[in-house]
């Protein structure tokens, strides 16, 4: 397919990173269009009128939205590095863990950072349980995908960088080498992988987003972009 | 158990279970259905879905597949040569189907269940409005996906048909309990026609519970679990 690829994204977002790393793993050329989420462009709203969110992958004229949907689309359309395995059962397993990460781990991690008191304690306990389960899934492998990055690794990307930064900003230390040595080791392998390095944001960029907005994010329990 | 035997752990009222049963029916796949008591979880359920302890769980030989949309895609890929396709063939159409399935479960479902769980008239009205908005967007999705044919999947039912179709009993129950029109022929005419067609299919007739039964169950949950009503 000779059609152009454009990715509407935001470097601070792990969801945006997921789409970028999938494109880089496949070695396909794309144009990254940076979106200011406080001031969404007409193009973003045109291509994602329902949710008005990034990332949006524009392949020729056709938009694809939702990070996991984009990653699976990229895997199906482009040859090269396989993101999902071939076997239907292994694919089901990968998708199961992808949902576990997005429906359990990410909300728990987020709320553990942005709540306090008994509520925070409850979320912290949930995070600890989820991280232990996820770490168990590694089973001594370099990546969740085995020797190379797969869907689960991409979906878990925020545990390789973003959670570490957020917890530093709010004064937590849940994801640490003593408690989760294998998961931290995985994080390092992930960050150092060729395709990832090319599109991972600098820590300072993420700190620069969260630190000045700490109080407002705490109040809203959701990101604040302006 | 033989290598290719199928079992499904489910619960009669769960749309997540119903959609898997619908697809197994469409594909002509036989399976043993084992009803679960979700308030008193069995050893079987805890063994086959230790992480979430939820239904549905598809047990295929010695393998467990959990999460309804994951199961639907597994059925699609494992039995691609049998019966109608679950997901469309074209990758872009597949992406569209995957997006709308997530939308149905992440936005539509919480709206009408939110109505059931609401304590005040104001909250109820808000959830009904949310449900109507979501259905209006799905009307657009149907127009695009069906391309003039009878189902989201085109000539035959597929991923989106069963994902939305599995919610029909609860949507109709919400209409009765709220007095509001959700599948309103003046607002979502294509969906109304689609729903009328869908419920006549064998896969729907065999799996969708009656609205009476769902209403009774919902009212029980309002008293016992959601604490927004008192027993009569």
XYZ file of C-alpha atoms in Angstrom, chain B residues 2 15 24 31 33 37 42 58 98 109-111 150 171 176 192 205 220-221:
19
model
C -11.377 -34.482 24.594
C -24.817 -9.830 27.902
C -21.296 -20.265 18.924
C -20.781 -26.859 23.566
C -23.238 -24.720 28.904
C -24.013 -18.498 40.501
C -17.900 -22.268 42.053
C -14.782 -20.614 27.149
C -13.394 -3.348 17.205
C -23.695 -0.332 28.775
C -22.642 1.907 31.706
C -25.380 4.356 30.658
C -29.395 -6.193 7.096
C -32.182 -2.098 26.848
C -40.030 -0.356 30.682
C -35.034 -0.299 15.396
C -34.245 -16.616 20.313
C -33.881 -7.588 42.917
C -30.407 -6.141 42.293
